[in-house]
Coordinates of C-alpha atoms in Angstrom, one line a residue:
M1 CA 76.9 91.4 69.2
A2 CA 77.5 92.0 65.4
I3 CA 78.4 89.0 63.2
S4 CA 82.2 88.4 63.4
H5 CA 84.2 88.3 60.1
D6 CA 88.0 88.4 59.5
Y7 CA 87.7 90.9 56.6
I8 CA 87.5 94.6 57.2
I9 CA 84.5 96.9 56.4
V10 CA 84.8 100.5 56.1
Q11 CA 81.9 102.9 56.5
D12 CA 81.7 106.6 56.1
E13 CA 80.9 108.9 59.2
Q14 CA 77.4 109.4 58.2
G15 CA 76.7 105.7 57.7
K16 CA 75.5 106.1 54.0
Y17 CA 78.1 103.9 52.5
D18 CA 80.1 100.8 53.6
E19 CA 82.5 98.6 51.6
I20 CA 84.9 95.7 52.3
L21 CA 88.3 97.1 52.3
T22 CA 90.9 95.2 50.1
D23 CA 94.4 95.5 49.2
L24 CA 95.6 96.0 52.7
D25 CA 99.2 95.1 53.7
Y26 CA 98.4 92.3 56.2
S27 CA 101.9 92.4 57.6
S28 CA 101.2 95.8 58.9
F29 CA 97.9 95.0 60.5
E30 CA 97.9 95.1 64.5
Y31 CA 95.3 94.7 67.1
D32 CA 96.5 96.3 70.4
Y33 CA 94.8 96.2 73.8
E34 CA 95.7 97.4 77.1
Q35 CA 93.1 96.9 79.9
N36 CA 91.2 100.1 80.9
S37 CA 93.6 102.2 78.8
S38 CA 93.3 101.6 74.9
R39 CA 92.1 99.2 72.2
T40 CA 93.3 100.1 68.6
L41 CA 93.7 98.9 65.1
Q42 CA 96.5 99.8 62.9
F43 CA 97.1 99.0 59.3
T44 CA 98.2 100.2 55.8
V45 CA 95.9 100.1 52.8
Y46 CA 97.1 100.7 49.1
K47 CA 95.0 102.3 46.7
T48 CA 94.4 100.1 43.5
P49 CA 91.8 100.4 40.7
L50 CA 89.6 97.6 42.5
N51 CA 89.3 99.5 46.0
E52 CA 89.4 103.3 45.1
F53 CA 85.9 103.8 46.6
A54 CA 86.6 102.0 49.7
Y55 CA 90.3 103.7 50.0
N56 CA 88.6 106.9 49.8
L57 CA 86.0 106.0 52.4
T58 CA 88.9 105.5 54.8
Q59 CA 89.4 108.8 56.3
N60 CA 89.4 110.4 59.6
E61 CA 86.1 109.6 61.7
S62 CA 85.0 106.9 59.3
V63 CA 84.2 103.6 61.0
V64 CA 86.3 100.4 60.4
T65 CA 84.6 97.0 61.5
F66 CA 86.8 93.9 62.4
Q67 CA 85.4 90.7 63.9
G68 CA 82.3 92.4 64.8
Q69 CA 83.8 95.4 66.5
D70 CA 83.7 99.0 65.3
F71 CA 86.7 101.2 65.3
V72 CA 86.8 105.1 64.6
V73 CA 89.8 106.2 62.4
K74 CA 91.5 108.9 64.4
Q75 CA 94.8 109.2 62.2
A76 CA 95.2 108.5 58.4
T77 CA 98.4 109.4 56.9
Q78 CA 98.5 109.3 53.3
T79 CA 101.7 108.6 51.4
Q80 CA 102.6 108.9 47.6
T81 CA 105.6 107.2 46.2
G82 CA 105.8 107.4 42.3
Y83 CA 102.4 105.8 41.2
V84 CA 101.8 104.3 44.5
W85 CA 99.5 105.7 47.1
N86 CA 98.7 104.2 50.5
K87 CA 97.4 105.3 54.0
Q88 CA 98.6 104.4 57.4
V89 CA 95.5 104.1 59.5
T90 CA 95.1 104.2 63.3
A91 CA 91.5 103.6 64.5
Q92 CA 90.2 103.7 68.2
H93 CA 87.5 101.2 69.5
V94 CA 84.3 103.0 69.3
S95 CA 83.7 102.8 73.1
Y96 CA 86.4 105.5 73.5
A97 CA 84.3 107.9 71.5
F98 CA 82.0 108.2 74.6
Q99 CA 84.4 111.0 75.6
D100 CA 82.3 113.0 73.0
W101 CA 79.4 112.9 75.5
T102 CA 79.3 114.9 78.8
A103 CA 76.5 114.4 81.5
Q104 CA 74.0 117.4 81.4
T105 CA 74.0 118.0 85.1
V106 CA 76.6 118.0 87.9
S107 CA 76.5 116.0 91.2
Q108 CA 78.8 116.8 94.1
G109 CA 80.5 114.1 96.2
K110 CA 78.4 111.3 97.4
T111 CA 77.9 107.6 97.7
W112 CA 76.3 106.1 94.7
Q113 CA 74.5 102.9 94.0
L114 CA 76.6 101.8 91.1
Q115 CA 73.9 101.5 88.3
D116 CA 72.5 104.9 89.4
A117 CA 76.0 106.4 88.8
L118 CA 76.2 104.9 85.4
D119 CA 72.7 106.0 84.5
F120 CA 73.6 109.6 85.6
I121 CA 76.6 109.6 83.1
C122 CA 74.7 108.1 80.4
Q123 CA 71.2 109.6 80.5
G124 CA 70.2 111.7 77.5
N125 CA 73.1 110.7 75.3
D126 CA 72.1 110.7 71.6
L127 CA 75.1 108.7 70.7
G128 CA 73.8 105.2 71.4
Y129 CA 75.9 104.2 74.4
T130 CA 74.7 102.0 77.3
L131 CA 76.3 101.1 80.5
D132 CA 76.0 98.4 83.0
F133 CA 78.2 96.3 85.3
Q134 CA 78.7 92.7 86.3
G135 CA 80.2 91.5 89.6
K136 CA 79.8 91.9 93.4
F137 CA 79.9 95.9 93.2
T138 CA 77.2 97.8 95.1
T139 CA 78.1 101.3 95.7
V140 CA 80.8 103.8 94.6
K141 CA 82.0 107.0 96.5
L142 CA 82.9 109.8 94.2
D143 CA 83.9 113.5 94.5
Q144 CA 81.8 114.5 91.7
L145 CA 80.1 113.5 88.4
G146 CA 79.3 115.5 85.4
T147 CA 82.4 117.9 85.3
K148 CA 84.3 115.9 82.9
S149 CA 83.7 114.0 79.7
A150 CA 81.5 110.9 80.2
L151 CA 84.5 108.5 79.5
E152 CA 86.7 110.4 82.1
D153 CA 83.6 110.0 84.6
L154 CA 83.4 106.4 83.7
Q155 CA 87.1 105.9 84.1
D156 CA 86.9 107.4 87.6
I157 CA 84.3 105.0 88.7
V158 CA 86.5 102.1 87.3
T159 CA 89.4 103.4 89.2
A160 CA 87.3 103.7 92.5
L161 CA 86.2 100.1 92.1
H162 CA 89.4 98.7 90.9
G163 CA 87.2 97.2 88.2
I164 CA 87.8 96.3 84.6
M165 CA 86.1 98.2 81.7
F166 CA 85.4 96.2 78.5
A167 CA 82.8 97.1 75.6
D168 CA 81.1 95.4 73.0
N169 CA 80.8 98.3 70.7
K170 CA 78.8 100.9 72.3
H171 CA 77.7 98.8 75.2
I172 CA 80.1 99.3 77.9
T173 CA 80.5 97.1 81.0
I174 CA 82.3 97.3 84.2
Y175 CA 83.4 94.0 85.6
D176 CA 85.0 92.8 88.8
E177 CA 88.0 90.4 88.1
D178 CA 86.1 87.3 88.8
S179 CA 83.3 88.2 86.5
F180 CA 85.6 89.3 83.8
Y181 CA 88.2 86.5 83.3
Q182 CA 87.1 83.2 82.3
K183 CA 89.4 80.2 82.9
V184 CA 90.1 78.1 79.7
D185 CA 91.9 74.9 79.1
K186 CA 94.7 76.6 77.3
T187 CA 98.4 76.6 78.3
F188 CA 101.4 78.8 77.5
R189 CA 104.1 76.1 77.6
E190 CA 107.8 76.5 77.3
V191 CA 109.2 75.7 73.8
Y192 CA 105.9 74.1 72.7
N193 CA 104.1 77.5 71.8
T194 CA 106.0 80.4 73.3
E195 CA 109.2 82.1 72.8
D196 CA 110.9 85.4 74.1
V197 CA 109.6 85.1 77.5
E198 CA 110.5 88.0 79.7
I199 CA 109.6 88.5 83.4
E200 CA 110.9 91.6 85.0
Q201 CA 110.3 92.3 88.8
D202 CA 110.6 95.9 90.0
T203 CA 110.3 96.5 93.9
S204 CA 110.7 100.3 93.5
N205 CA 107.2 100.8 94.7
L206 CA 107.0 97.9 97.1
K207 CA 104.9 98.7 100.3
T208 CA 104.0 96.2 103.0
R209 CA 102.8 98.3 106.0
V210 CA 101.1 101.7 106.4
K211 CA 100.0 103.8 109.3
V212 CA 96.5 104.9 109.0
F213 CA 94.5 107.7 110.9
G214 CA 90.8 107.9 111.3
P215 CA 88.8 111.2 111.9
K216 CA 90.1 113.9 114.0
K217 CA 88.6 114.5 117.6
S218 CA 86.0 117.2 118.4
T219 CA 87.2 120.8 118.6
K220 CA 86.3 120.4 122.4
D221 CA 88.6 117.5 122.8
I222 CA 91.4 118.9 120.7
N223 CA 91.5 122.3 122.5
Y224 CA 91.4 120.3 125.8
Q225 CA 92.5 123.2 128.1
Q226 CA 91.4 126.9 127.8
V227 CA 92.4 129.6 130.2
K228 CA 90.3 132.8 130.5
C229 CA 92.0 136.1 131.4
K230 CA 90.1 136.1 134.8
D231 CA 91.8 132.9 135.8
M232 CA 95.4 134.3 135.1
V233 CA 97.5 135.7 138.0
Y234 CA 98.4 139.3 137.3
S235 CA 101.3 141.4 138.5
G236 CA 102.4 144.9 138.0
D237 CA 100.2 147.9 136.8
W238 CA 97.1 146.9 134.8
S239 CA 94.0 148.9 133.7
K240 CA 91.1 148.8 136.1
D241 CA 89.5 145.8 134.3
K242 CA 92.7 144.3 133.7
S243 CA 92.3 143.9 130.0
Y244 CA 95.6 145.9 129.1
T245 CA 98.8 147.3 130.6
T246 CA 101.1 150.2 129.4
S247 CA 103.7 149.3 132.0
K248 CA 106.8 147.5 131.0
G249 CA 107.4 144.5 133.2
A250 CA 103.7 144.0 134.0
R251 CA 102.9 140.3 133.5
V252 CA 100.3 137.5 133.7
R253 CA 101.0 133.8 134.4
Y254 CA 99.3 130.4 134.8
T255 CA 100.3 126.9 135.1
I256 CA 99.1 124.8 132.3
T257 CA 99.0 120.8 132.0
A258 CA 100.2 119.2 128.9
Q259 CA 98.5 115.8 128.4
N260 CA 100.7 114.4 125.9
E261 CA 104.3 114.9 124.3
N262 CA 104.4 117.5 121.7
D263 CA 101.1 119.2 122.5
I264 CA 100.7 122.9 121.3
L265 CA 100.5 126.0 123.4
T266 CA 98.5 128.9 121.8
V267 CA 98.4 132.4 123.0
D268 CA 95.5 134.5 121.8
T269 CA 95.9 138.3 122.5
E270 CA 93.7 141.3 121.4
N271 CA 95.3 143.7 118.9
S272 CA 94.8 147.6 118.6
Q273 CA 96.3 150.5 117.1
Y274 CA 98.5 151.0 120.2
G275 CA 99.6 147.5 120.5
G276 CA 103.1 146.6 121.9
I277 CA 105.0 143.6 122.6
F278 CA 104.7 140.6 125.0
D279 CA 107.5 138.4 125.7
V280 CA 106.3 134.7 126.2
Y281 CA 108.1 132.6 128.8
L282 CA 107.7 128.9 129.3
D283 CA 109.1 127.6 132.6
D284 CA 111.1 130.8 133.1
K285 CA 112.6 130.5 129.5
K286 CA 111.8 133.0 126.8
I287 CA 110.3 131.2 123.8
D288 CA 108.5 134.0 121.7
A289 CA 107.6 137.6 121.3
I290 CA 104.1 138.5 120.3
S291 CA 103.0 141.8 118.8
T292 CA 99.7 143.1 119.6
Y293 CA 99.7 145.8 117.1
S294 CA 96.8 145.9 114.7
G295 CA 97.1 143.4 111.7
S296 CA 99.5 141.1 113.6
P297 CA 98.2 137.6 114.2
A298 CA 96.1 137.5 117.2
S299 CA 96.6 133.7 117.7
V300 CA 100.0 132.5 117.8
D301 CA 101.2 128.9 118.5
V302 CA 104.1 129.5 120.7
S303 CA 105.2 126.1 121.4
T304 CA 104.5 122.8 119.3
T305 CA 106.7 120.7 121.5
L306 CA 105.2 120.8 125.2
S307 CA 106.5 117.8 127.3
K308 CA 103.8 115.9 129.2
G309 CA 103.1 117.6 132.6
D310 CA 102.8 121.1 134.1
H311 CA 104.4 124.1 132.7
E312 CA 104.2 127.8 134.0
V313 CA 103.4 130.2 131.2
E314 CA 104.2 133.9 131.6
L315 CA 103.5 136.9 129.4
V316 CA 105.7 140.0 130.2
F317 CA 104.8 143.3 128.6
A318 CA 108.0 144.6 126.9
G319 CA 106.8 148.0 125.5
D320 CA 106.9 149.1 121.9
D321 CA 106.8 146.9 119.1
P322 CA 110.0 147.7 117.3
K323 CA 108.3 147.9 114.0
H324 CA 105.6 150.0 115.3
V325 CA 106.8 152.5 117.8
M326 CA 104.2 154.7 119.1
K327 CA 106.3 157.9 119.0
T328 CA 107.1 157.4 115.2
L329 CA 103.6 156.6 114.5
Q330 CA 102.2 159.5 116.4
D331 CA 104.7 161.9 114.6
A332 CA 103.7 160.5 111.2
H333 CA 100.0 161.0 112.2
N334 CA 100.5 164.7 113.4
K335 CA 102.5 165.3 110.1
K336 CA 99.4 164.0 108.1
T337 CA 97.0 166.0 110.1
L338 CA 99.0 169.2 109.3
T339 CA 99.4 168.3 105.7
D340 CA 95.7 167.6 105.3
A341 CA 94.9 171.0 107.0
E342 CA 97.3 172.9 104.7
N343 CA 95.6 171.1 101.7
S344 CA 92.2 172.1 102.9
A345 CA 93.2 175.9 103.5
D346 CA 94.8 175.9 99.9
K347 CA 91.8 174.5 98.3
A348 CA 89.5 177.0 100.2
K349 CA 91.7 180.0 99.1
K350 CA 91.4 178.7 95.5
H351 CA 87.7 178.7 95.4
A352 CA 87.0 181.6 97.8
K353 CA 85.2 184.7 96.6
K354 CA 86.5 188.2 97.4
D355 CA 84.7 188.7 100.7
D356 CA 84.7 185.0 101.8
K357 CA 86.3 184.4 105.3
I358 CA 88.6 181.2 105.1
P359 CA 88.6 178.8 108.1
D360 CA 92.0 178.5 110.1
Y361 CA 92.3 175.0 109.1
V362 CA 96.1 174.8 109.9
G363 CA 95.6 176.6 113.3
K364 CA 92.8 174.2 114.4
A365 CA 95.0 171.3 113.4
K366 CA 97.9 172.6 115.6
K367 CA 95.7 173.1 118.6
A368 CA 94.3 169.5 118.3
I369 CA 97.8 168.3 118.1
A370 CA 98.9 170.2 121.0
K371 CA 96.0 168.9 123.2
S372 CA 96.3 165.2 122.1
K373 CA 97.7 162.7 124.6
T374 CA 101.0 161.2 123.9
W375 CA 100.5 157.6 122.4
V376 CA 101.7 155.0 124.7
A377 CA 102.2 151.3 123.6
R378 CA 99.8 148.8 125.5
G379 CA 99.6 145.2 125.7
T380 CA 96.0 143.9 125.6
V381 CA 95.2 140.5 126.7
G382 CA 91.3 140.9 126.5
D383 CA 88.3 141.1 128.7
K384 CA 87.9 138.6 131.6
N385 CA 86.1 136.0 129.5
H386 CA 88.6 135.9 126.8
Y387 CA 90.4 132.8 126.3
L388 CA 94.0 133.8 126.3
L389 CA 95.8 130.4 126.6
T390 CA 94.8 127.2 125.0
V391 CA 96.8 123.9 125.2
K392 CA 95.7 121.7 122.3
L393 CA 96.4 118.4 120.6
N394 CA 99.1 118.3 118.0
P395 CA 97.8 117.0 114.5
L396 CA 101.1 115.3 114.1
N397 CA 100.3 113.1 117.1
D398 CA 98.2 110.0 117.3
S399 CA 96.4 111.7 120.2
Y400 CA 94.7 114.1 117.6
Y401 CA 92.7 111.3 116.0
K402 CA 89.7 109.2 117.5
V403 CA 91.4 105.9 116.2
V404 CA 94.8 105.1 114.8
G405 CA 96.3 101.9 113.7
T406 CA 99.3 100.4 111.6
Y407 CA 98.5 97.8 109.1
I408 CA 101.1 95.2 108.3
D409 CA 100.5 92.8 105.4
P410 CA 101.3 89.2 106.2
I411 CA 103.3 89.0 103.2
E412 CA 106.0 91.1 104.7
K413 CA 107.3 88.0 106.4
N414 CA 108.6 87.0 102.9
Y415 CA 110.7 90.0 102.3
G416 CA 113.0 90.4 105.4
H417 CA 112.3 93.9 106.3
S418 CA 109.6 96.5 106.3
Y419 CA 108.4 98.7 103.3
W420 CA 106.4 101.7 104.7
F421 CA 103.9 103.5 102.6
S422 CA 102.9 107.1 103.2
P423 CA 100.3 107.6 106.1
L424 CA 96.7 107.3 105.0
H425 CA 93.5 109.0 106.4
D426 CA 90.2 107.5 106.6
N427 CA 87.6 110.1 108.1
S428 CA 84.7 107.5 108.0
A429 CA 86.4 104.9 110.2
K430 CA 84.9 104.4 113.6
T431 CA 87.2 101.3 114.9
V432 CA 90.7 100.0 114.2
D433 CA 89.1 97.3 112.3
D434 CA 87.6 99.7 109.9
L435 CA 91.0 101.2 109.5
M436 CA 92.5 97.7 108.7
K437 CA 90.1 97.1 106.1
Y438 CA 90.7 100.4 104.5
A439 CA 94.6 100.1 104.6
Q440 CA 94.4 96.5 103.4
K441 CA 92.4 97.7 100.4
Q442 CA 94.7 100.7 99.7
L443 CA 97.8 98.4 100.0
A444 CA 96.6 95.6 98.0
S445 CA 98.4 96.5 94.7
K446 CA 101.6 97.4 96.4
I447 CA 102.5 94.4 98.5
V448 CA 104.1 92.4 95.7
P449 CA 106.8 93.8 93.3
T450 CA 105.5 95.0 90.0
V451 CA 105.9 92.2 87.7
T452 CA 106.0 92.7 83.9
M453 CA 105.6 89.4 82.1
T454 CA 105.6 89.3 78.3
L455 CA 106.0 86.5 75.8
S456 CA 105.4 85.8 72.1
Y457 CA 102.9 83.2 71.3
R458 CA 103.4 80.8 68.4
G459 CA 100.3 78.6 68.9
Q460 CA 97.3 78.1 66.8
E461 CA 94.6 78.9 69.5
D462 CA 92.9 82.2 69.4
I463 CA 93.6 84.5 72.4
N464 CA 90.8 86.3 73.9
E465 CA 91.2 89.6 76.2
R466 CA 88.9 87.7 78.9
E467 CA 90.7 84.5 79.1
M468 CA 92.8 83.0 81.8
W469 CA 95.5 80.8 80.7
V470 CA 97.9 78.5 82.4
F471 CA 101.6 79.5 82.4
E472 CA 104.1 76.7 82.3
E473 CA 107.8 77.5 82.2
P474 CA 109.8 74.9 84.1
S475 CA 113.3 76.0 83.1
M476 CA 112.6 79.3 84.9
G477 CA 110.9 77.5 87.9
Y478 CA 107.2 78.3 87.1
H479 CA 104.5 75.6 87.2
S480 CA 100.8 76.0 86.7
I481 CA 100.4 79.7 87.2
D482 CA 96.9 81.3 86.4
E483 CA 97.7 84.2 84.3
R484 CA 95.1 87.1 83.6
L485 CA 95.8 88.9 80.3
M486 CA 96.5 92.6 80.7
T487 CA 97.9 93.6 77.2
L488 CA 97.5 91.8 73.9
N489 CA 99.1 92.6 70.5
T490 CA 98.0 90.3 67.6
H491 CA 98.1 90.2 63.8
H492 CA 95.7 89.6 61.1
P493 CA 94.7 86.0 60.7
Y494 CA 95.7 86.2 57.1
Y495 CA 99.2 86.8 58.0
F496 CA 100.5 84.6 60.7
Q497 CA 103.0 86.2 62.8
P498 CA 103.6 85.6 66.7
G499 CA 101.5 87.8 69.0
S500 CA 102.7 89.4 72.2
V501 CA 100.9 88.8 75.4
G502 CA 101.2 90.7 78.8
F503 CA 100.0 89.5 82.1
T504 CA 98.4 91.3 85.1
N505 CA 100.1 91.9 88.3
D506 CA 97.5 89.8 90.2
R507 CA 98.3 89.3 93.8
N508 CA 97.6 85.4 94.2
S509 CA 99.2 84.4 90.8
L510 CA 102.4 86.4 91.6
V511 CA 102.7 85.2 95.2
K512 CA 102.6 81.8 93.8
L513 CA 105.1 82.7 91.1
Q514 CA 107.4 84.3 93.7
S515 CA 107.0 81.2 96.0
Q516 CA 108.2 79.1 93.1
L517 CA 111.1 81.3 92.3
Y518 CA 112.2 81.5 95.9
S519 CA 111.8 77.7 96.3
E520 CA 114.1 77.2 93.4
I521 CA 116.7 79.6 94.9
R522 CA 116.5 77.9 98.2
S523 CA 117.1 74.5 96.5
T524 CA 120.0 75.8 94.6
R525 CA 121.5 77.3 97.9
Q526 CA 120.8 73.9 99.6
S527 CA 122.7 71.9 97.1
L528 CA 125.6 74.4 96.9
T529 CA 126.2 75.5 100.6
D530 CA 123.8 73.2 102.7
A531 CA 122.2 76.6 103.8
V532 CA 118.9 76.2 105.4
D533 CA 118.2 79.9 106.3
P534 CA 117.1 81.7 102.9
T535 CA 116.6 85.4 103.1
W536 CA 113.2 85.4 101.9
G537 CA 110.3 83.1 102.9
T538 CA 108.0 81.2 100.7
S539 CA 104.4 81.0 102.1
P540 CA 102.0 83.0 100.3
L541 CA 100.3 84.2 103.5
V542 CA 96.8 85.7 103.1
G543 CA 94.5 87.6 105.5
Y544 CA 94.4 90.5 107.8
G545 CA 97.4 92.5 108.8
E546 CA 98.8 93.1 112.2
V547 CA 97.5 96.1 114.3
V548 CA 100.2 98.1 115.9
G549 CA 99.8 100.8 118.4
D550 CA 95.9 101.0 118.7
T551 CA 95.7 104.4 120.4
S552 CA 91.9 104.7 120.7
G553 CA 92.8 108.3 120.9
N554 CA 95.7 108.1 123.1

């Protein structure tokens, strides 16, 4: 790590010159940090005869060093008022310039050893960046690497791990929470060193339970009953091989068995240029009409709400498809045949020589039309081994999946009712236990209200991004809360002004915080009304959720 100083050094982009920057407006100086998001310096510098060279060095892409950390100038707004010149400067921590590098190859989705993924992003970079990690991480599953900037790839990894990214200049480290935060003997204490304390709780996105689905069953298990044409019962006039009929009222039927409520019935006919319409009946009630004309869907889900048990399915041929009436199609075909013949005759006459004999194109066409058979609509079900009917599992039902469960976080008992999250899918799960682990991880950040806690710090002790302080605010009901810093806004040491601190939405700390709040509420109710039944409980329960409805595929 570079030597830390409170004065500011500015260096040109090429690194040829560096100067101590003087004549700053220290009241304008701010250091802003937001975990995994931003880390910037802002200040105003005035041009004077004593700092002209350093002032001119301070421009876009020059490097500003403060307390051992480098920041790259990204915005520099110069202002002149009379004979006074100044620049308002915003500089971004040099670690964020890692966005200027992109991995030179692309890798599609896989599970990586974490250091291998970091090396993949970083390899070959000539900007001087290095990456490593600290904590209990081992692997990370990613859709792809190398299609974005190196910084975006790195942020994807941090998001997947629920980690914390923090840099010492160009050396960037991913931490887990236990490795990042350092507990220190420092306290934010009411009146003593804090003011303007604000704690806001937002339950808009509170979620305490979720239904989670594992991988879907095999195709064979999903399509659990398939009926071939040869197994159907035919009545009426059919072709010799029973693959089609031209007789209205001809029908085929079969009794299917649905294993579950709301299973699906699919009819899969064969289409042709003579295709007509089949009316579909389920238990003597017409539920659909299927066209077998070319271009129509061959496979149609005629029912997605089968009730469990036996059902008689019947397909009855109804004749022409109203959108494709055979007489109309044949008349159009014959008209085109004559038109083509006339065009051929005209073309032949145009290019014929004096003694050439011109073929009778029109006469031949008329004879062909006269000899052609009348087009008749037909309903084609297929050859004897064609699967005409399929009864299958509904993807909206639990039975479609190998394993299904509902995770209920124990903390729900503190709230009085359920907060459902949108259903989740984990295609790698093999057991309900796997689903519960996955659901618990996905729900971890949603089981407590979003809490925004900020305060102004008036103490003399330095605040570090990695420190864990104790929060004491007895008048608001909070005692000995360990707080992990999430945001930090401080000013230059030469200009003392209160800094602003924001804390993380950490589950254990906030459950403790909530418990103390609810305890205060309960005590107040007790003293005022002798009530002993508060709306919300106070136990910060931890552990596995409750499993509801383990289907194991049923």
